[in-house]
Tab-separated table of C-alpha atoms in Angstrom:
chain	number	residue	atom	x	y	z
A	1	MET	CA	39.542	28.650	9.338
A	2	THR	CA	38.924	28.853	13.258
A	3	LEU	CA	36.196	30.115	14.667
A	4	SER	CA	36.016	33.502	16.426
A	5	PRO	CA	35.087	33.632	19.690
A	6	PRO	CA	31.297	33.964	19.914
A	7	SER	CA	30.862	31.627	16.994
A	8	ALA	CA	33.091	29.416	19.070
A	9	GLU	CA	30.901	30.047	22.592
A	10	LEU	CA	27.976	29.769	20.571
A	11	VAL	CA	29.351	25.790	19.646
A	12	ALA	CA	30.490	25.168	23.072
A	13	ALA	CA	26.831	25.890	24.151
A	14	TYR	CA	25.225	23.522	21.971
A	15	ARG	CA	27.547	21.088	22.747
A	16	ALA	CA	26.505	21.425	26.529
A	17	LYS	CA	22.615	21.440	25.480
A	18	HIS	CA	22.897	18.854	22.850
A	19	GLY	CA	21.103	16.165	25.123
A	20	ASP	CA	17.882	19.070	25.312
A	21	TYR	CA	17.951	19.495	21.552
A	22	LEU	CA	17.877	15.675	21.502
A	23	ALA	CA	14.595	15.558	23.655
A	24	LEU	CA	13.017	18.527	21.734
A	25	ARG	CA	13.304	16.161	18.562
A	26	GLU	CA	11.675	13.599	20.232
A	27	ASP	CA	9.134	15.551	21.751
A	28	ALA	CA	8.394	17.075	18.146
A	29	MET	CA	8.181	13.637	16.386
A	30	ARG	CA	5.646	12.388	19.429
A	31	LEU	CA	3.441	15.376	19.140
A	32	ILE	CA	3.299	15.610	15.323
A	33	GLU	CA	2.739	11.919	14.568
A	34	GLY	CA	-0.100	12.024	17.025
A	35	LEU	CA	-1.785	15.149	15.534
A	36	ILE	CA	-1.476	13.589	11.712
A	37	GLU	CA	-3.125	10.234	13.156
A	38	GLY	CA	-5.492	11.747	14.835
A	39	ALA	CA	-6.517	14.143	12.122
A	40	GLY	CA	-6.622	11.060	9.862
A	41	ILE	CA	-4.265	12.025	7.646
A	42	LYS	CA	-2.284	9.017	5.765
A	43	ILE	CA	1.552	10.425	5.001
A	44	HIS	CA	4.274	8.664	3.308
A	45	HIS	CA	6.965	9.302	6.128
A	46	LEU	CA	8.154	11.082	9.073
A	47	THR	CA	11.785	11.865	9.482
A	48	SER	CA	13.576	14.438	11.456
A	49	ARG	CA	17.266	15.350	12.137
A	50	ILE	CA	18.912	17.168	14.870
A	51	LYS	CA	22.218	19.016	13.627
A	52	THR	CA	25.675	18.080	15.109
A	53	PRO	CA	27.880	20.326	16.959
A	54	GLY	CA	30.373	19.602	14.213
A	55	SER	CA	27.682	20.804	11.282
A	56	LEU	CA	26.641	23.987	13.404
A	57	ALA	CA	30.287	24.640	13.859
A	58	GLU	CA	30.567	24.501	9.937
A	59	LYS	CA	27.543	26.684	9.722
A	60	MET	CA	29.301	29.304	11.858
A	61	ARG	CA	32.545	29.533	9.771
A	62	ARG	CA	29.952	29.976	6.458
A	63	LYS	CA	27.862	32.545	8.265
A	64	PRO	CA	29.931	34.416	11.147
A	65	GLY	CA	28.612	36.753	12.707
A	66	ARG	CA	24.921	35.849	12.074
A	67	TYR	CA	24.022	34.560	15.356
A	68	ALA	CA	24.430	36.158	18.721
A	69	GLN	CA	22.581	33.517	20.591
A	70	LEU	CA	21.561	29.761	19.953
A	71	SER	CA	17.848	30.881	19.761
A	72	ASP	CA	18.781	33.039	16.660
A	73	ILE	CA	19.198	29.618	14.801
A	74	THR	CA	16.114	27.878	13.749
A	75	ASP	CA	17.084	24.681	12.009
A	76	LEU	CA	19.290	23.021	15.075
A	77	VAL	CA	16.122	20.841	14.745
A	78	GLY	CA	13.930	19.911	11.957
A	79	VAL	CA	11.389	17.524	10.752
A	80	ARG	CA	9.971	16.397	7.376
A	81	ILE	CA	6.643	15.432	6.571
A	82	ILE	CA	6.176	13.910	3.303
A	83	THR	CA	2.435	13.245	2.052
A	84	TYR	CA	1.111	11.221	-0.703
A	85	PHE	CA	-0.918	14.196	-2.003
A	86	GLU	CA	-0.859	17.839	-2.075
A	87	GLN	CA	-4.109	18.653	-0.427
A	88	ASP	CA	-2.731	16.729	2.010
A	89	VAL	CA	0.464	19.221	2.856
A	90	ALA	CA	-2.440	21.934	3.535
A	91	ALA	CA	-4.405	19.496	5.959
A	92	VAL	CA	-1.036	18.930	7.822
A	93	SER	CA	-0.128	22.294	8.129
A	94	ARG	CA	-3.837	23.487	9.427
A	95	ALA	CA	-3.045	20.445	12.305
A	96	LEU	CA	0.075	21.921	13.256
A	97	GLU	CA	-0.921	25.651	13.121
A	98	ALA	CA	-3.638	24.385	15.544
A	99	VAL	CA	-0.843	23.485	18.256
A	100	PHE	CA	2.021	25.212	17.970
A	101	ASP	CA	3.307	28.894	17.796
A	102	ILE	CA	4.236	29.477	14.494
A	103	ASP	CA	7.182	32.020	13.605
A	104	TRP	CA	5.278	33.652	10.452
A	105	ASP	CA	7.886	35.949	9.945
A	106	ASN	CA	10.608	33.318	9.296
A	107	SER	CA	7.976	30.841	7.584
A	108	VAL	CA	6.824	30.603	4.421
A	109	ASP	CA	4.422	28.764	2.113
A	110	LYS	CA	5.592	28.140	-1.299
A	111	SER	CA	2.792	26.402	-2.222
A	112	LYS	CA	0.736	29.617	-2.508
A	113	PHE	CA	3.222	31.173	-4.944
A	114	HIS	CA	1.182	31.313	-8.072
A	115	ASP	CA	3.730	33.017	-10.875
A	116	PRO	CA	3.122	31.760	-13.674
A	117	ASP	CA	7.376	31.608	-14.450
A	118	ARG	CA	7.979	30.685	-10.737
A	119	PHE	CA	10.808	28.630	-10.125
A	120	GLY	CA	10.620	25.605	-8.336
A	121	TYR	CA	8.097	23.618	-6.937
A	122	MET	CA	7.955	23.450	-2.975
A	123	GLY	CA	5.568	22.767	-0.192
A	124	VAL	CA	5.396	24.629	3.289
A	125	HIS	CA	8.329	25.531	5.557
A	126	TYR	CA	7.043	26.024	9.254
A	127	VAL	CA	9.727	27.724	11.927
A	128	MET	CA	8.064	27.125	15.210
A	129	ARG	CA	7.727	26.373	19.022
A	130	PHE	CA	5.868	24.681	21.727
A	131	GLU	CA	3.407	26.778	22.889
A	132	SER	CA	3.675	25.786	26.498
A	133	ARG	CA	6.183	23.231	27.108
A	134	LYS	CA	10.072	25.073	28.472
A	135	TYR	CA	13.021	24.006	27.167
A	136	VAL	CA	16.566	24.683	26.919
A	137	GLY	CA	17.821	27.422	29.189
A	138	GLY	CA	14.168	28.601	30.154
A	139	TYR	CA	12.834	29.043	26.880
A	140	SER	CA	11.302	26.851	24.016
A	141	PRO	CA	13.516	26.711	21.239
A	142	ARG	CA	12.144	27.019	17.354
A	143	PHE	CA	12.356	24.151	14.868
A	144	GLU	CA	12.221	24.044	11.427
A	145	VAL	CA	9.206	21.357	9.805
A	146	GLN	CA	8.705	20.983	5.907
A	147	ILE	CA	5.986	19.598	4.545
A	148	ARG	CA	5.630	18.594	1.081
A	149	SER	CA	3.969	16.040	-1.331
A	150	ILE	CA	5.858	13.173	-3.012
A	151	LEU	CA	6.113	15.055	-6.189
A	152	GLN	CA	7.245	18.110	-4.000
A	153	HIS	CA	9.681	15.983	-2.609
A	154	ALA	CA	11.112	14.815	-5.850
A	155	TRP	CA	11.343	17.992	-7.494
A	156	ALA	CA	13.320	19.688	-4.338
A	157	GLU	CA	15.891	16.736	-3.863
A	158	ILE	CA	16.626	16.583	-7.505
A	159	GLU	CA	16.824	20.440	-7.552
A	160	HIS	CA	19.136	20.243	-4.884
A	161	ASP	CA	21.193	17.766	-6.197
A	162	LEU	CA	21.836	19.275	-9.688
A	163	GLY	CA	23.294	22.554	-7.430
A	164	TYR	CA	20.936	25.392	-8.344
A	165	LYS	CA	19.819	27.557	-5.337
A	166	SER	CA	17.901	30.200	-7.383
A	167	ARG	CA	16.476	31.329	-10.599
A	168	ALA	CA	19.851	33.362	-11.470
A	169	ALA	CA	21.902	30.387	-11.088
A	170	VAL	CA	20.063	28.566	-13.600
A	171	PRO	CA	21.537	28.765	-17.390
A	172	ARG	CA	18.709	30.474	-19.455
A	173	GLU	CA	18.918	27.945	-21.713
A	174	VAL	CA	17.687	25.162	-18.877
A	175	GLN	CA	15.020	27.631	-17.587
A	176	ARG	CA	12.522	26.805	-19.555
A	177	ARG	CA	12.609	23.382	-19.119
A	178	PHE	CA	12.564	23.798	-15.125
A	179	TYR	CA	9.235	25.495	-15.841
A	180	ARG	CA	7.564	22.683	-18.078
A	181	LEU	CA	8.867	20.442	-15.188
A	182	ALA	CA	7.184	22.279	-12.714
A	183	GLY	CA	3.975	22.101	-14.430
A	184	LEU	CA	3.978	18.607	-15.402
A	185	LEU	CA	4.472	17.785	-11.653
A	186	GLU	CA	1.707	20.342	-10.701
A	187	VAL	CA	-0.329	18.457	-13.215
A	188	ALA	CA	0.510	14.904	-12.102
A	189	ASP	CA	-0.522	15.759	-7.834
A	190	GLU	CA	-3.730	17.111	-9.052
A	191	GLU	CA	-4.131	14.111	-11.544
A	192	PHE	CA	-3.470	11.611	-8.370
A	193	MET	CA	-6.173	13.878	-5.942
A	194	THR	CA	-8.994	13.152	-8.399
A	195	ILE	CA	-7.816	9.363	-8.799
A	196	HIS	CA	-7.852	9.318	-5.246
A	197	ARG	CA	-11.207	10.892	-5.056
A	198	LEU	CA	-12.520	8.694	-7.314
A	199	SER	CA	-11.655	5.934	-5.341
A	200	GLN	CA	-13.163	7.102	-2.437
A	201	ASP	CA	-16.380	7.623	-3.946
A	202	TYR	CA	-15.995	4.130	-5.909
A	203	VAL	CA	-16.112	2.599	-2.279
A	204	ALA	CA	-18.880	4.693	-0.855
A	205	THR	CA	-21.315	3.827	-3.760
A	206	LEU	CA	-20.279	-0.063	-3.760
A	207	PRO	CA	-23.136	-1.161	-1.594
A	208	GLU	CA	-25.595	0.750	-3.408
A	209	ARG	CA	-24.644	-0.188	-7.042
A	210	ILE	CA	-23.659	-4.103	-5.959
A	211	GLU	CA	-27.680	-4.005	-4.547
A	212	GLN	CA	-28.937	-2.705	-7.424
A	213	ALA	CA	-26.571	-3.996	-10.506
A	214	PRO	CA	-24.425	-6.539	-9.458
A	215	ASP	CA	-23.461	-7.920	-12.967
A	216	GLY	CA	-22.228	-4.456	-13.749
A	217	VAL	CA	-19.524	-3.866	-10.629
A	218	PHE	CA	-16.340	-5.354	-11.526
A	219	ILE	CA	-14.382	-7.522	-9.278
A	220	ASP	CA	-11.097	-5.822	-7.785
A	221	ALA	CA	-9.535	-5.380	-4.445
A	222	GLN	CA	-12.104	-2.722	-3.106
A	223	SER	CA	-14.866	-4.280	-4.285
A	224	MET	CA	-13.614	-7.823	-2.866
A	225	ALA	CA	-12.773	-5.813	0.403
A	226	TYR	CA	-16.474	-5.152	0.415
A	227	LEU	CA	-17.550	-9.075	-0.637
A	228	MET	CA	-15.809	-10.693	2.085
A	229	HIS	CA	-18.172	-8.733	4.946
A	230	ASP	CA	-21.135	-9.661	2.544
A	231	SER	CA	-24.121	-11.654	4.546
A	232	PHE	CA	-24.051	-15.059	1.733
A	233	ILE	CA	-20.142	-15.116	1.374
A	234	HIS	CA	-19.716	-14.934	5.113
A	235	GLY	CA	-22.164	-17.417	5.649
A	236	LEU	CA	-20.358	-19.566	3.355
A	237	ASP	CA	-17.209	-19.212	4.811
A	238	LEU	CA	-18.413	-20.197	7.861
A	239	GLU	CA	-19.671	-23.458	6.366
A	240	VAL	CA	-16.295	-23.972	4.816
A	241	ALA	CA	-14.560	-23.457	8.568
A	242	ARG	CA	-17.121	-25.725	9.952
A	243	ALA	CA	-16.365	-28.403	7.408
A	244	LEU	CA	-12.518	-27.793	8.110
A	245	ASN	CA	-13.067	-27.941	11.568
A	246	VAL	CA	-11.362	-24.894	12.394
A	247	PRO	CA	-12.363	-21.638	13.114
A	248	LEU	CA	-13.216	-18.299	10.793
A	249	LEU	CA	-10.521	-15.827	11.706
A	250	GLU	CA	-12.923	-13.062	11.292
A	251	ASP	CA	-10.958	-10.096	12.768
A	252	TRP	CA	-8.020	-11.566	10.425
A	253	ILE	CA	-5.911	-8.419	9.083
A	254	ASP	CA	-4.421	-9.132	5.777
A	255	PRO	CA	-4.399	-5.849	3.624
A	256	GLU	CA	-3.017	-8.332	0.653
A	257	ARG	CA	-5.703	-10.825	0.644
A	258	PRO	CA	-8.840	-8.790	-1.147
A	259	GLN	CA	-6.088	-8.298	-3.942
A	260	ARG	CA	-5.151	-11.904	-4.000
A	261	LEU	CA	-8.538	-13.295	-4.405
A	262	SER	CA	-9.695	-10.642	-7.041
A	263	SER	CA	-6.603	-11.631	-8.937
A	264	ILE	CA	-7.532	-15.426	-8.705
A	265	LEU	CA	-10.998	-14.932	-9.733
A	266	ASP	CA	-9.728	-13.052	-12.826
A	267	TYR	CA	-7.655	-15.687	-13.731
A	268	VAL	CA	-10.718	-18.073	-13.582
A	269	GLY	CA	-13.151	-16.015	-15.322
A	270	VAL	CA	-14.807	-14.469	-12.728
A	271	ARG	CA	-15.229	-10.720	-13.306
A	272	SER	CA	-18.347	-9.333	-12.109
A	273	VAL	CA	-19.800	-9.539	-8.762
A	274	GLY	CA	-22.947	-10.776	-9.935
A	275	GLN	CA	-21.516	-13.418	-11.658
A	276	LEU	CA	-19.505	-14.485	-8.323
A	277	HIS	CA	-23.048	-14.446	-6.421
A	278	LYS	CA	-24.402	-16.807	-9.211
A	279	GLU	CA	-21.212	-19.205	-9.311
A	280	LEU	CA	-21.256	-19.373	-5.355
A	281	HIS	CA	-24.901	-19.999	-5.234
A	282	ARG	CA	-25.041	-22.443	-8.006
A	283	LEU	CA	-22.086	-24.797	-6.348
A	284	LYS	CA	-22.269	-24.053	-2.406
A	285	GLY	CA	-22.249	-27.798	-2.155
A	286	GLU	CA	-19.529	-28.572	-3.960
A	287	VAL	CA	-17.230	-25.837	-2.606
A	288	VAL	CA	-18.215	-27.010	1.133
A	289	GLN	CA	-17.626	-30.961	0.314
A	290	PHE	CA	-14.327	-30.179	-1.944
A	291	ALA	CA	-12.771	-27.954	1.061
A	292	ALA	CA	-13.441	-30.848	3.706
A	293	ALA	CA	-12.163	-33.565	1.162
A	294	LEU	CA	-9.024	-31.274	0.252
A	295	ASN	CA	-8.137	-30.288	3.560
A	296	PRO	CA	-6.364	-33.489	4.142
A	297	GLU	CA	-4.223	-33.459	1.407
A	298	LEU	CA	-2.868	-29.976	2.204
A	299	GLN	CA	-1.714	-30.356	5.795
A	300	GLY	CA	1.869	-28.544	5.796
A	301	VAL	CA	1.021	-27.263	2.263
A	302	TRP	CA	-1.098	-23.909	3.909
A	303	THR	CA	0.936	-21.532	5.982
A	304	PRO	CA	-0.663	-22.656	9.100
A	305	VAL	CA	-2.526	-19.703	10.799
A	306	GLY	CA	-5.010	-21.315	13.486
A	307	GLY	CA	-8.149	-21.101	11.285
A	308	ALA	CA	-9.855	-20.168	7.765
A	309	ARG	CA	-9.153	-16.661	6.980
A	310	PRO	CA	-11.694	-14.584	5.215
A	311	GLY	CA	-12.745	-15.465	2.143
A	312	THR	CA	-11.703	-19.236	2.208
A	313	SER	CA	-14.872	-19.623	0.124
A	314	ILE	CA	-13.908	-18.083	-2.541
A	315	MET	CA	-10.707	-19.571	-2.589
A	316	HIS	CA	-11.964	-23.024	-2.727
A	317	TYR	CA	-14.374	-22.015	-5.446
A	318	ALA	CA	-11.317	-20.904	-7.652
A	319	LEU	CA	-9.826	-24.387	-6.983
A	320	TRP	CA	-12.668	-26.195	-8.086
A	321	ARG	CA	-13.145	-23.900	-11.043
A	322	ALA	CA	-9.834	-24.332	-12.092
A	323	CYS	CA	-9.955	-28.313	-12.043
A	324	GLY	CA	-13.472	-28.143	-14.027
A	325	HIS	CA	-12.448	-26.170	-17.289
A	326	ALA	CA	-9.999	-26.967	-19.450
A	327	GLY	CA	-7.060	-24.402	-19.901
A	328	LEU	CA	-7.066	-23.705	-16.524
A	329	GLU	CA	-4.326	-24.713	-13.931
A	330	ALA	CA	-5.160	-25.416	-10.154
A	331	ASP	CA	-1.260	-24.993	-9.828
A	332	VAL	CA	-1.639	-21.274	-10.947
A	333	VAL	CA	-4.495	-20.947	-8.683
A	334	ALA	CA	-2.276	-22.330	-5.616
A	335	LYS	CA	0.642	-19.721	-6.662
A	336	LEU	CA	-1.634	-16.888	-6.292
A	337	LEU	CA	-2.861	-18.285	-2.989
A	338	ASP	CA	0.691	-18.744	-2.322
A	339	LEU	CA	0.452	-21.907	-1.253
A	340	ARG	CA	3.750	-23.759	-0.094
A	341	GLY	CA	5.058	-27.266	-1.659
A	342	SER	CA	6.144	-28.760	-4.451
A	343	SER	CA	3.952	-27.656	-7.805
A	344	GLY	CA	3.842	-30.511	-9.610
A	345	SER	CA	2.667	-33.008	-6.695
A	346	LEU	CA	0.482	-30.227	-5.768
A	347	GLU	CA	-1.476	-29.815	-9.095
A	348	THR	CA	-1.684	-33.645	-8.963
A	349	ARG	CA	-3.050	-33.868	-5.578
A	350	ILE	CA	-5.556	-31.216	-6.101
A	351	ARG	CA	-7.321	-32.556	-9.369
A	352	ALA	CA	-7.274	-35.906	-7.708
A	353	VAL	CA	-9.879	-34.779	-4.836
A	354	TYR	CA	-11.772	-32.674	-7.379
A	355	ALA	CA	-12.334	-36.030	-9.548
A	356	LYS	CA	-13.203	-37.651	-6.511
A	357	VAL	CA	-15.480	-35.022	-5.308
A	358	HIS	CA	-17.066	-34.588	-8.631
A	359	GLY	CA	-17.537	-37.952	-9.326
A	360	GLU	CA	-19.533	-38.585	-6.104
A	361	ARG	CA	-21.472	-35.404	-6.786
A	362	ALA	CA	-22.117	-36.709	-10.081
A	363	VAL	CA	-23.789	-40.504	-8.555
């Protein structure tokens, strides 16, 4: 099937201005990314696509006579924003509405469809343009933006893969399962948001809870992230770094460090903040001496970073405790710390240093 003259002219016009639409996509991505970052919203991913002249020609074949000019086609440029939580769909929407000119006649917020038997589980679909910038042919072209949570996105992708476009397309015997699944996904989205709020509340109350009842606060990634800035542990880290004759890398960024340290403490049987504080106060001298004695034995084994990372006192304490308790293996701690080297040799060397320092402390 060949294109009609008007459709062929539209495709030719688009081909000539394809570079301008590429620029539109880049500008849209740049501004949207900045808006999301400025609003402090953490998203899963942000993607975009631009229709090729070939795909536009195919669209013209499927819908002949529907479009009179390029400005009638809203999906030449498309942006997709996938958030972690459903509540962030609304937050991103507000950020975009404040800056872009929204074509409300062609936009739809499917997240506000609350019919109990609704078909589908979608997010927000905007058609918009820049308010002040001028692009192709002296006007600001419209483009499409989809905003969905991860679970909304999963629904839409699977639904699309199954080939169902509307309620009428779905066999009646499977419609009920679609409705049940939509409800389950909504509940899951709500539960994830609740977990997110609880996690935020937990972090916000950590300082007060640790001060008032440290024995009741468990060691986990979040409490460990807080403890790495605790004045006593920070001071002990500085002492260990001085004993190693290296700087303490106080600004070292390692998102996995708190989780790794909490896993190590769990292995050696230290489960609460209060217990950790008591142990570090009790063994402060041993930890510093052990670190200084162990360092020469580990040259080339630790990944070189130019200094000691925050939590180095906790790390050396865990190795000390593993060596001093039956049933614990220093090698397991070393692996959790991502030490490099032969495991058997490493275990032997760590225990030899422990025996030497422990003997000297006992005299």
